[in-house]
Amino acid sequence: MSSFDKKSVTAESALVAIQGAVAKAKQLGHRMSVVVCDEDGAEKLAYRMDGASSSTLRIARDKAFTSTSHGLATHALWDFIKNDPPLQYGFPSCPNIVVYGGGYPLLEDGQIIGANGVSGGHYSDDMEVARAGLSAIGAPVG
């Protein structure tokens, strides 16, 4: 029998990432939801700002799940599928898959340890807020 070691984002790091993202969302004047998931795509920590719609929380979860399960930022998935019609129409119809910006993998030593997802603004604002969360914990911003 063989095994392997897995790393995972800590609850403390998830909290700091969410705090960094929320600070940026407030700076931009948005009411957003931020979710950090672990390396398996399971929710580690979630935060819905006062006034953010409940749908933002679901979308943020889906962005985090998509990013960790595929190891790419959600906007990078669009670049991967946009010129391939079967993927372009089929992949986004899969449950919990998002192909627009706002989800980023959390990497440590090149290994996925989780992901963050943000929703509540235009996807470009979601991306900026998500990157602020990554920066708050010193994670690479890709």
PDB file of C-alpha atoms in Angstrom:
ATOM      1  CA  MET A   1       0.000   0.000   0.000  1.00  0.00           C
ATOM      2  CA  SER A   2       1.146   3.559  -0.612  1.00  0.00           C
ATOM      3  CA  SER A   3      -0.033   6.952   0.538  1.00  0.00           C
ATOM      4  CA  PHE A   4       0.596  10.636  -0.014  1.00  0.00           C
ATOM      5  CA  ASP A   5       0.691  13.772   2.074  1.00  0.00           C
ATOM      6  CA  LYS A   6      -1.779  16.581   1.587  1.00  0.00           C
ATOM      7  CA  LYS A   7      -1.569  20.147   2.794  1.00  0.00           C
ATOM      8  CA  SER A   8      -4.567  22.298   3.551  1.00  0.00           C
ATOM      9  CA  VAL A   9      -5.252  25.947   4.238  1.00  0.00           C
ATOM     10  CA  THR A  10      -5.623  26.611   7.949  1.00  0.00           C
ATOM     11  CA  ALA A  11      -8.695  28.176   9.503  1.00  0.00           C
ATOM     12  CA  GLU A  12      -6.503  31.055  10.670  1.00  0.00           C
ATOM     13  CA  SER A  13      -5.245  31.729   7.136  1.00  0.00           C
ATOM     14  CA  ALA A  14      -8.799  31.477   5.794  1.00  0.00           C
ATOM     15  CA  LEU A  15      -9.912  34.110   8.304  1.00  0.00           C
ATOM     16  CA  VAL A  16      -7.065  36.474   7.397  1.00  0.00           C
ATOM     17  CA  ALA A  17      -7.796  36.014   3.674  1.00  0.00           C
ATOM     18  CA  ILE A  18     -11.452  36.825   4.225  1.00  0.00           C
ATOM     19  CA  GLN A  19     -10.593  39.870   6.319  1.00  0.00           C
ATOM     20  CA  GLY A  20      -8.270  41.153   3.572  1.00  0.00           C
ATOM     21  CA  ALA A  21     -10.927  40.597   0.924  1.00  0.00           C
ATOM     22  CA  VAL A  22     -13.668  42.252   2.974  1.00  0.00           C
ATOM     23  CA  ALA A  23     -11.462  45.292   3.614  1.00  0.00           C
ATOM     24  CA  LYS A  24     -10.969  45.668  -0.148  1.00  0.00           C
ATOM     25  CA  ALA A  25     -14.693  45.189  -0.821  1.00  0.00           C
ATOM     26  CA  LYS A  26     -15.489  47.971   1.659  1.00  0.00           C
ATOM     27  CA  GLN A  27     -12.886  50.203   0.006  1.00  0.00           C
ATOM     28  CA  LEU A  28     -14.593  49.629  -3.345  1.00  0.00           C
ATOM     29  CA  GLY A  29     -18.039  50.197  -1.823  1.00  0.00           C
ATOM     30  CA  HIS A  30     -19.341  46.694  -2.532  1.00  0.00           C
ATOM     31  CA  ARG A  31     -21.355  44.268  -0.432  1.00  0.00           C
ATOM     32  CA  MET A  32     -19.848  40.885  -1.200  1.00  0.00           C
ATOM     33  CA  SER A  33     -19.500  37.326  -0.078  1.00  0.00           C
ATOM     34  CA  VAL A  34     -16.136  35.626   0.331  1.00  0.00           C
ATOM     35  CA  VAL A  35     -15.551  31.895   0.700  1.00  0.00           C
ATOM     36  CA  VAL A  36     -12.363  29.965   1.362  1.00  0.00           C
ATOM     37  CA  CYS A  37     -12.391  26.235   0.736  1.00  0.00           C
ATOM     38  CA  ASP A  38      -9.852  23.540   1.491  1.00  0.00           C
ATOM     39  CA  GLU A  39      -7.830  21.489  -0.985  1.00  0.00           C
ATOM     40  CA  ASP A  40     -10.796  19.186  -1.604  1.00  0.00           C
ATOM     41  CA  GLY A  41     -13.218  22.025  -2.353  1.00  0.00           C
ATOM     42  CA  ALA A  42     -15.039  21.774   0.980  1.00  0.00           C
ATOM     43  CA  GLU A  43     -15.972  25.083   2.562  1.00  0.00           C
ATOM     44  CA  LYS A  44     -13.505  26.131   5.247  1.00  0.00           C
ATOM     45  CA  LEU A  45     -14.906  29.568   6.048  1.00  0.00           C
ATOM     46  CA  ALA A  46     -17.531  31.862   4.525  1.00  0.00           C
ATOM     47  CA  TYR A  47     -18.530  35.464   5.097  1.00  0.00           C
ATOM     48  CA  ARG A  48     -21.479  37.375   3.655  1.00  0.00           C
ATOM     49  CA  MET A  49     -21.238  41.104   4.234  1.00  0.00           C
ATOM     50  CA  ASP A  50     -24.301  42.892   5.545  1.00  0.00           C
ATOM     51  CA  GLY A  51     -26.493  43.751   2.584  1.00  0.00           C
ATOM     52  CA  ALA A  52     -24.947  41.201   0.207  1.00  0.00           C
ATOM     53  CA  SER A  53     -27.542  39.034  -1.483  1.00  0.00           C
ATOM     54  CA  SER A  54     -27.768  35.365  -0.622  1.00  0.00           C
ATOM     55  CA  SER A  55     -26.922  34.469  -4.222  1.00  0.00           C
ATOM     56  CA  THR A  56     -23.467  36.040  -3.797  1.00  0.00           C
ATOM     57  CA  LEU A  57     -22.659  33.452  -1.142  1.00  0.00           C
ATOM     58  CA  ARG A  58     -23.613  30.559  -3.428  1.00  0.00           C
ATOM     59  CA  ILE A  59     -21.642  32.000  -6.334  1.00  0.00           C
ATOM     60  CA  ALA A  60     -18.578  32.660  -4.150  1.00  0.00           C
ATOM     61  CA  ARG A  61     -18.731  29.021  -2.966  1.00  0.00           C
ATOM     62  CA  ASP A  62     -18.924  27.817  -6.556  1.00  0.00           C
ATOM     63  CA  LYS A  63     -15.971  29.993  -7.586  1.00  0.00           C
ATOM     64  CA  ALA A  64     -13.839  28.640  -4.738  1.00  0.00           C
ATOM     65  CA  PHE A  65     -14.867  25.051  -5.547  1.00  0.00           C
ATOM     66  CA  THR A  66     -14.176  25.499  -9.265  1.00  0.00           C
ATOM     67  CA  SER A  67     -10.778  27.017  -8.640  1.00  0.00           C
ATOM     68  CA  THR A  68      -9.563  24.381  -6.206  1.00  0.00           C
ATOM     69  CA  SER A  69     -10.925  21.435  -8.152  1.00  0.00           C
ATOM     70  CA  HIS A  70      -9.308  22.560 -11.407  1.00  0.00           C
ATOM     71  CA  GLY A  71      -6.237  24.311 -10.034  1.00  0.00           C
ATOM     72  CA  LEU A  72      -6.888  27.470 -12.026  1.00  0.00           C
ATOM     73  CA  ALA A  73      -8.337  30.887 -11.468  1.00  0.00           C
ATOM     74  CA  THR A  74     -11.929  30.847 -12.665  1.00  0.00           C
ATOM     75  CA  HIS A  75     -11.283  33.437 -15.384  1.00  0.00           C
ATOM     76  CA  ALA A  76      -8.484  31.226 -16.739  1.00  0.00           C
ATOM     77  CA  LEU A  77     -10.999  28.426 -17.284  1.00  0.00           C
ATOM     78  CA  TRP A  78     -12.852  30.619 -19.768  1.00  0.00           C
ATOM     79  CA  ASP A  79      -9.638  31.108 -21.719  1.00  0.00           C
ATOM     80  CA  PHE A  80      -9.246  27.312 -21.756  1.00  0.00           C
ATOM     81  CA  ILE A  81     -12.754  26.546 -23.062  1.00  0.00           C
ATOM     82  CA  LYS A  82     -13.782  29.600 -25.112  1.00  0.00           C
ATOM     83  CA  ASN A  83     -12.602  28.294 -28.499  1.00  0.00           C
ATOM     84  CA  ASP A  84     -13.871  24.735 -28.031  1.00  0.00           C
ATOM     85  CA  PRO A  85     -17.673  24.642 -28.535  1.00  0.00           C
ATOM     86  CA  PRO A  86     -18.338  21.340 -26.726  1.00  0.00           C
ATOM     87  CA  LEU A  87     -16.434  22.606 -23.686  1.00  0.00           C
ATOM     88  CA  GLN A  88     -17.754  26.156 -24.004  1.00  0.00           C
ATOM     89  CA  TYR A  89     -21.367  24.994 -23.805  1.00  0.00           C
ATOM     90  CA  GLY A  90     -20.988  21.844 -21.738  1.00  0.00           C
ATOM     91  CA  PHE A  91     -18.502  22.677 -19.016  1.00  0.00           C
ATOM     92  CA  PRO A  92     -20.316  25.702 -17.531  1.00  0.00           C
ATOM     93  CA  SER A  93     -23.529  23.678 -17.324  1.00  0.00           C
ATOM     94  CA  CYS A  94     -21.920  21.306 -14.811  1.00  0.00           C
ATOM     95  CA  PRO A  95     -23.081  21.947 -11.231  1.00  0.00           C
ATOM     96  CA  ASN A  96     -20.919  24.335  -9.174  1.00  0.00           C
ATOM     97  CA  ILE A  97     -18.699  25.353 -12.121  1.00  0.00           C
ATOM     98  CA  VAL A  98     -17.976  29.043 -12.750  1.00  0.00           C
ATOM     99  CA  VAL A  99     -15.919  30.311 -15.704  1.00  0.00           C
ATOM    100  CA  TYR A 100     -15.752  34.037 -14.969  1.00  0.00           C
ATOM    101  CA  GLY A 101     -13.482  35.894 -12.590  1.00  0.00           C
ATOM    102  CA  GLY A 102     -13.439  35.857  -8.813  1.00  0.00           C
ATOM    103  CA  GLY A 103     -12.005  32.477  -7.817  1.00  0.00           C
ATOM    104  CA  TYR A 104      -8.313  31.765  -7.242  1.00  0.00           C
ATOM    105  CA  PRO A 105      -6.447  28.692  -6.020  1.00  0.00           C
ATOM    106  CA  LEU A 106      -4.388  29.008  -2.854  1.00  0.00           C
ATOM    107  CA  LEU A 107      -0.943  27.572  -3.469  1.00  0.00           C
ATOM    108  CA  GLU A 108       1.858  26.643  -1.114  1.00  0.00           C
ATOM    109  CA  ASP A 109       5.082  25.308  -2.589  1.00  0.00           C
ATOM    110  CA  GLY A 110       3.227  24.772  -5.858  1.00  0.00           C
ATOM    111  CA  GLN A 111       0.578  22.585  -4.212  1.00  0.00           C
ATOM    112  CA  ILE A 112      -3.113  23.521  -4.041  1.00  0.00           C
ATOM    113  CA  ILE A 113      -4.097  23.943  -0.404  1.00  0.00           C
ATOM    114  CA  GLY A 114      -7.475  25.547  -1.051  1.00  0.00           C
ATOM    115  CA  ALA A 115      -9.078  28.420  -2.933  1.00  0.00           C
ATOM    116  CA  ASN A 116     -10.971  31.618  -2.395  1.00  0.00           C
ATOM    117  CA  GLY A 117     -14.059  32.832  -4.179  1.00  0.00           C
ATOM    118  CA  VAL A 118     -15.676  36.263  -4.194  1.00  0.00           C
ATOM    119  CA  SER A 119     -19.013  37.456  -5.546  1.00  0.00           C
ATOM    120  CA  GLY A 120     -21.033  40.632  -5.330  1.00  0.00           C
ATOM    121  CA  GLY A 121     -19.639  42.990  -7.944  1.00  0.00           C
ATOM    122  CA  HIS A 122     -18.705  42.875 -11.580  1.00  0.00           C
ATOM    123  CA  TYR A 123     -16.367  39.932 -12.034  1.00  0.00           C
ATOM    124  CA  SER A 124     -13.432  42.323 -12.450  1.00  0.00           C
ATOM    125  CA  ASP A 125     -14.171  43.732  -8.978  1.00  0.00           C
ATOM    126  CA  ASP A 126     -14.612  40.210  -7.634  1.00  0.00           C
ATOM    127  CA  MET A 127     -11.142  39.409  -8.973  1.00  0.00           C
ATOM    128  CA  GLU A 128      -9.615  42.478  -7.325  1.00  0.00           C
ATOM    129  CA  VAL A 129     -11.193  41.614  -3.971  1.00  0.00           C
ATOM    130  CA  ALA A 130     -10.131  37.959  -4.229  1.00  0.00           C
ATOM    131  CA  ARG A 131      -6.546  39.001  -4.999  1.00  0.00           C
ATOM    132  CA  ALA A 132      -6.592  41.234  -1.898  1.00  0.00           C
ATOM    133  CA  GLY A 133      -7.507  38.151   0.137  1.00  0.00           C
ATOM    134  CA  LEU A 134      -4.601  36.237  -1.347  1.00  0.00           C
ATOM    135  CA  SER A 135      -2.224  39.116  -0.663  1.00  0.00           C
ATOM    136  CA  ALA A 136      -3.357  39.278   2.954  1.00  0.00           C
ATOM    137  CA  ILE A 137      -1.945  35.790   3.541  1.00  0.00           C
ATOM    138  CA  GLY A 138       1.069  36.126   1.285  1.00  0.00           C
ATOM    139  CA  ALA A 139      -0.265  33.641  -1.272  1.00  0.00           C
ATOM    140  CA  PRO A 140       0.836  33.940  -4.898  1.00  0.00           C
ATOM    141  CA  VAL A 141      -1.631  35.943  -6.992  1.00  0.00           C
ATOM    142  CA  GLY A 142      -2.034  34.356 -10.399  1.00  0.00           C
TER     143      GLY A 142
END
